Short mmCIF file of C-alpha atoms in Angstrom, two decimals:
data_model
loop_
_atom_site.label_atom_id
_atom_site.label_comp_id
_atom_site.label_asym_id
_atom_site.label_seq_id
_atom_site.Cartn_x
_atom_site.Cartn_y
_atom_site.Cartn_z
CA UNK N 1 -28.18 26.24 -8.39
CA UNK N 2 -29.28 27.04 -11.57
CA UNK N 3 -28.13 24.03 -13.16
CA UNK N 4 -26.34 23.60 -16.03
CA UNK N 5 -26.40 26.51 -18.15
CA UNK N 6 -26.19 26.20 -22.19
CA UNK N 7 -26.52 28.98 -24.95
CA UNK N 8 -27.90 29.50 -27.16
CA UNK N 9 -30.63 27.68 -27.36
CA UNK N 10 -31.36 27.61 -30.72
CA UNK N 11 -28.96 27.76 -33.29
CA UNK N 12 -29.77 28.76 -37.27
CA UNK N 13 -27.08 29.06 -39.24
CA UNK N 14 -26.10 28.38 -43.03
CA UNK N 15 -23.75 25.45 -44.27
CA UNK N 16 -19.94 26.64 -44.40
CA UNK N 17 -20.34 28.90 -40.78
CA UNK N 18 -18.98 28.58 -38.11
CA UNK N 19 -21.03 27.31 -35.00
CA UNK N 20 -19.63 27.70 -31.23
CA UNK N 21 -22.04 26.12 -28.69
CA UNK N 22 -21.79 27.39 -25.11
CA UNK N 23 -21.83 25.35 -21.89
CA UNK N 24 -21.50 26.39 -18.04
CA UNK N 25 -21.86 23.25 -15.81
CA UNK N 26 -23.12 23.05 -12.19
CA UNK N 27 -20.10 24.55 -10.06
CA UNK N 28 -18.35 22.02 -8.16
CA UNK N 29 -18.98 19.32 -10.66
CA UNK N 30 -15.40 18.14 -11.96
CA UNK N 31 -16.26 16.63 -15.46
CA UNK N 32 -18.71 17.90 -18.39
CA UNK N 33 -19.65 15.79 -21.18
CA UNK N 34 -21.14 16.83 -24.52
CA UNK N 35 -23.70 14.94 -26.43
CA UNK N 36 -25.64 15.38 -29.48
CA UNK N 37 -29.09 14.09 -30.30
CA UNK N 38 -30.64 13.08 -33.69
CA UNK N 39 -34.19 11.18 -34.47
CA UNK N 40 -31.39 8.39 -36.40
CA UNK N 41 -28.26 8.12 -33.86
CA UNK N 42 -29.92 8.90 -30.60
CA UNK N 43 -27.78 10.54 -28.05
CA UNK N 44 -24.62 10.35 -29.19
CA UNK N 45 -21.65 10.99 -26.17
CA UNK N 46 -19.16 13.47 -28.25
CA UNK N 47 -16.71 14.44 -25.88
CA UNK N 48 -15.68 14.34 -21.89
CA UNK N 49 -13.61 16.15 -19.72
CA UNK N 50 -12.61 15.81 -15.99
CA UNK N 51 -11.00 18.34 -14.19
CA UNK N 52 -10.89 20.56 -17.92
CA UNK N 53 -8.95 17.47 -19.33
CA UNK N 54 -10.44 16.22 -22.32
CA UNK N 55 -10.61 12.45 -21.46
CA UNK N 56 -12.33 10.86 -24.19
CA UNK N 57 -12.81 12.70 -27.90
CA UNK N 58 -13.42 9.54 -29.76
CA UNK N 59 -17.09 10.32 -29.71
CA UNK N 60 -16.18 13.79 -32.00
CA UNK N 61 -17.68 13.14 -35.99
CA UNK N 62 -14.50 14.26 -37.48
CA UNK N 63 -12.14 17.19 -37.12
CA UNK N 64 -14.47 20.05 -38.07
CA UNK N 65 -15.61 19.56 -34.31
CA UNK N 66 -13.61 20.52 -31.26
CA UNK N 67 -14.44 21.26 -27.71
CA UNK N 68 -12.53 23.22 -25.08
CA UNK N 69 -13.06 23.50 -21.70
CA UNK N 70 -10.61 26.68 -20.27
CA UNK N 71 -11.83 26.46 -16.88
CA UNK N 72 -14.03 25.02 -14.80
CA UNK N 73 -16.54 26.73 -15.31
CA UNK N 74 -16.72 27.19 -18.95
CA UNK N 75 -17.00 24.65 -22.06
CA UNK N 76 -17.31 24.97 -26.11
CA UNK N 77 -18.02 23.01 -28.73
CA UNK N 78 -17.59 24.62 -31.84
CA UNK N 79 -18.28 23.60 -35.56
CA UNK N 80 -16.07 24.69 -38.23
CA UNK N 81 -17.61 24.68 -41.14
CA UNK N 82 -20.79 23.38 -40.13
CA UNK N 83 -22.95 21.41 -42.42
CA UNK N 84 -26.53 20.28 -42.40
CA UNK N 85 -26.10 17.22 -41.35
CA UNK N 86 -24.53 18.98 -37.76
CA UNK N 87 -28.22 19.60 -37.53
CA UNK N 88 -29.30 18.48 -34.43
CA UNK N 89 -29.52 18.94 -30.35
CA UNK N 90 -26.45 19.04 -28.51
CA UNK N 91 -26.77 18.59 -24.72
CA UNK N 92 -23.87 19.49 -22.49
CA UNK N 93 -24.14 17.79 -18.80
CA UNK N 94 -22.13 17.80 -15.84
CA UNK N 95 -21.35 15.83 -13.05
CA UNK N 96 -19.22 15.28 -9.85
CA UNK N 97 -17.79 11.93 -10.87
CA UNK N 98 -14.00 11.18 -11.46
CA UNK N 99 -12.54 8.69 -13.80
CA UNK N 100 -12.13 5.57 -12.62
CA UNK N 101 -13.85 2.71 -11.66
CA UNK N 102 -15.22 3.82 -8.44
CA UNK N 103 -17.30 6.59 -9.28
CA UNK N 104 -19.88 6.97 -10.95
CA UNK N 105 -22.49 9.70 -10.32
CA UNK N 106 -25.43 11.04 -12.21
CA UNK N 107 -25.28 13.36 -14.90
CA UNK N 108 -26.85 16.83 -14.47
CA UNK N 109 -28.00 18.00 -18.37
CA UNK N 110 -28.52 21.28 -20.05
CA UNK N 111 -31.69 22.24 -21.56
CA UNK N 112 -29.36 22.11 -25.11
CA UNK N 113 -28.93 23.72 -27.73
CA UNK N 114 -31.00 23.21 -31.03
CA UNK N 115 -28.89 23.54 -33.72
CA UNK N 116 -30.04 23.78 -37.44
CA UNK N 117 -27.56 24.01 -40.84
CA UNK N 118 -29.37 25.06 -43.65
CA UNK D 1 -22.46 1.03 -31.72
CA UNK D 2 -25.19 1.67 -29.10
CA UNK D 3 -24.05 0.26 -25.63
CA UNK D 4 -27.70 -0.31 -24.59
CA UNK D 5 -31.22 -0.67 -26.92
CA UNK D 6 -34.10 0.15 -25.20
CA UNK D 7 -37.84 -1.63 -25.62
CA UNK D 8 -40.75 -1.44 -26.74
CA UNK D 9 -39.70 1.78 -28.97
CA UNK D 10 -43.00 3.36 -27.73
CA UNK D 11 -45.66 2.33 -25.15
CA UNK D 12 -49.25 4.01 -24.76
CA UNK D 13 -51.00 3.38 -21.44
CA UNK D 14 -54.24 4.18 -19.91
CA UNK D 15 -53.42 6.88 -16.50
CA UNK D 16 -53.35 3.95 -13.62
CA UNK D 17 -51.84 1.56 -15.66
CA UNK D 18 -48.42 0.14 -14.52
CA UNK D 19 -45.70 0.68 -17.75
CA UNK D 20 -43.07 -1.75 -18.35
CA UNK D 21 -39.84 -1.18 -20.22
CA UNK D 22 -36.85 -2.91 -20.73
CA UNK D 23 -33.11 -2.54 -22.03
CA UNK D 24 -30.87 -4.53 -23.04
CA UNK D 25 -26.86 -3.94 -23.01
CA UNK D 26 -23.37 -5.60 -24.81
CA UNK D 27 -20.62 -5.74 -22.51
CA UNK D 28 -19.92 -6.09 -18.59
CA UNK D 29 -21.27 -2.78 -17.25
CA UNK D 30 -19.87 -0.82 -13.48
CA UNK D 31 -23.76 0.16 -12.97
CA UNK D 32 -27.31 1.09 -15.50
CA UNK D 33 -28.88 4.36 -15.02
CA UNK D 34 -32.43 5.14 -15.94
CA UNK D 35 -32.79 9.37 -17.28
CA UNK D 36 -36.66 10.76 -18.34
CA UNK D 37 -37.02 13.06 -21.19
CA UNK D 38 -39.49 15.40 -21.59
CA UNK D 39 -40.39 16.62 -25.04
CA UNK D 40 -37.65 19.65 -25.90
CA UNK D 41 -36.17 19.18 -22.23
CA UNK D 42 -32.72 17.51 -21.24
CA UNK D 43 -32.75 14.23 -19.26
CA UNK D 44 -33.08 13.98 -15.77
CA UNK D 45 -31.45 11.36 -13.71
CA UNK D 46 -34.41 8.96 -12.31
CA UNK D 47 -32.61 6.34 -10.51
CA UNK D 48 -28.90 4.48 -10.33
CA UNK D 49 -28.50 0.34 -9.87
CA UNK D 50 -25.09 -1.18 -9.37
CA UNK D 51 -23.92 -4.46 -10.78
CA UNK D 52 -24.08 -5.81 -7.54
CA UNK D 53 -27.45 -5.01 -6.93
CA UNK D 54 -30.58 -6.76 -8.01
CA UNK D 55 -33.38 -4.67 -7.50
CA UNK D 56 -34.25 -1.09 -6.56
CA UNK D 57 -36.84 0.72 -5.40
CA UNK D 58 -37.91 4.70 -5.81
CA UNK D 59 -40.99 6.15 -5.16
CA UNK D 60 -43.12 4.11 -7.91
CA UNK D 61 -40.13 3.33 -9.75
CA UNK D 62 -39.16 -0.19 -9.79
CA UNK D 63 -35.75 -1.06 -11.63
CA UNK D 64 -34.19 -4.75 -11.96
CA UNK D 65 -30.70 -5.89 -13.26
CA UNK D 66 -30.10 -9.22 -14.29
CA UNK D 67 -26.34 -9.16 -15.62
CA UNK D 68 -26.27 -12.78 -16.69
CA UNK D 69 -28.97 -11.31 -19.09
CA UNK D 70 -27.75 -8.12 -19.67
CA UNK D 71 -30.87 -6.79 -19.28
CA UNK D 72 -32.62 -4.08 -16.58
CA UNK D 73 -36.36 -3.18 -16.89
CA UNK D 74 -37.45 -0.09 -15.28
CA UNK D 75 -41.40 -0.56 -14.01
CA UNK D 76 -43.58 2.90 -13.41
CA UNK D 77 -46.69 1.88 -11.64
CA UNK D 78 -49.64 3.79 -11.47
CA UNK D 79 -48.71 6.04 -14.54
CA UNK D 80 -50.04 9.58 -14.37
CA UNK D 81 -50.07 11.50 -17.64
CA UNK D 82 -47.08 13.71 -16.31
CA UNK D 83 -44.62 10.43 -16.75
CA UNK D 84 -45.44 10.70 -20.35
CA UNK D 85 -42.21 11.09 -21.73
CA UNK D 86 -39.10 9.29 -23.33
CA UNK D 87 -37.21 7.25 -21.04
CA UNK D 88 -33.74 5.97 -21.60
CA UNK D 89 -31.22 3.52 -19.99
CA UNK D 90 -27.48 4.74 -19.47
CA UNK D 91 -24.64 1.91 -18.85
CA UNK D 92 -21.64 2.89 -17.21
CA UNK D 93 -18.64 1.03 -18.60
CA UNK D 94 -15.56 2.84 -17.88
CA UNK D 95 -16.48 4.66 -15.36
CA UNK D 96 -18.23 8.22 -14.96
CA UNK D 97 -18.83 7.81 -18.83
CA UNK D 98 -21.97 6.26 -20.12
CA UNK D 99 -23.37 5.45 -23.03
CA UNK D 100 -27.37 5.98 -23.74
CA UNK D 101 -29.92 3.18 -25.64
CA UNK D 102 -32.78 4.08 -27.76
CA UNK D 103 -35.48 5.59 -25.57
CA UNK D 104 -38.91 3.82 -24.98
CA UNK D 105 -41.58 6.41 -25.59
CA UNK D 106 -44.29 6.48 -22.89
CA UNK D 107 -47.80 7.74 -23.91
CA UNK D 108 -49.68 7.76 -20.68
CA UNK D 109 -53.53 8.48 -21.89
CA UNK D 110 -55.04 10.79 -19.36
#
């Protein structure tokens, strides 16, 4: 398996522009997570999906951020409009766990997308 | 606020020495995991310890968990230069949803 695939790997955009980050989870995994990593705030969970359904989006910073998972093999994280404070590395991760207290599985991370908003 | 906090923030040791890093968390957990992140890369899972376990081993890694103190430790024995990375603990509070700590940056000097 190729692992979790993210694109683009690097994105530089100007403030106010729309940014779309893409993720392809590992085949067969039914949970997908979006994280943001910065020096100041560390690794933050933004949103996670189980079986393509958003379960918890409480980590999404504000309405400028939105995420979708139209099918089991693809997810997007969109920022519109982007701001300089959105500059960070965005990670997508997937796991084979299910929601509920009984199952907890390791997460497989993608290589990340380094976003720079100028 | 973040669930886990690692200590120390940075650690520098000589190759061959043991490295110990600690993680403290705030609420009851289902399990705790440790991840490694090499510079510019995504996180890689190292080991998982469940709330009813006290110690676990995997190769040169030894993890302990003390739920009464809400803390865990990761010991890397006989460290190698390739162990240079950041190490994160992640706590599972709700099931399949993890909160990562701030990380310990480990440097192993050849």
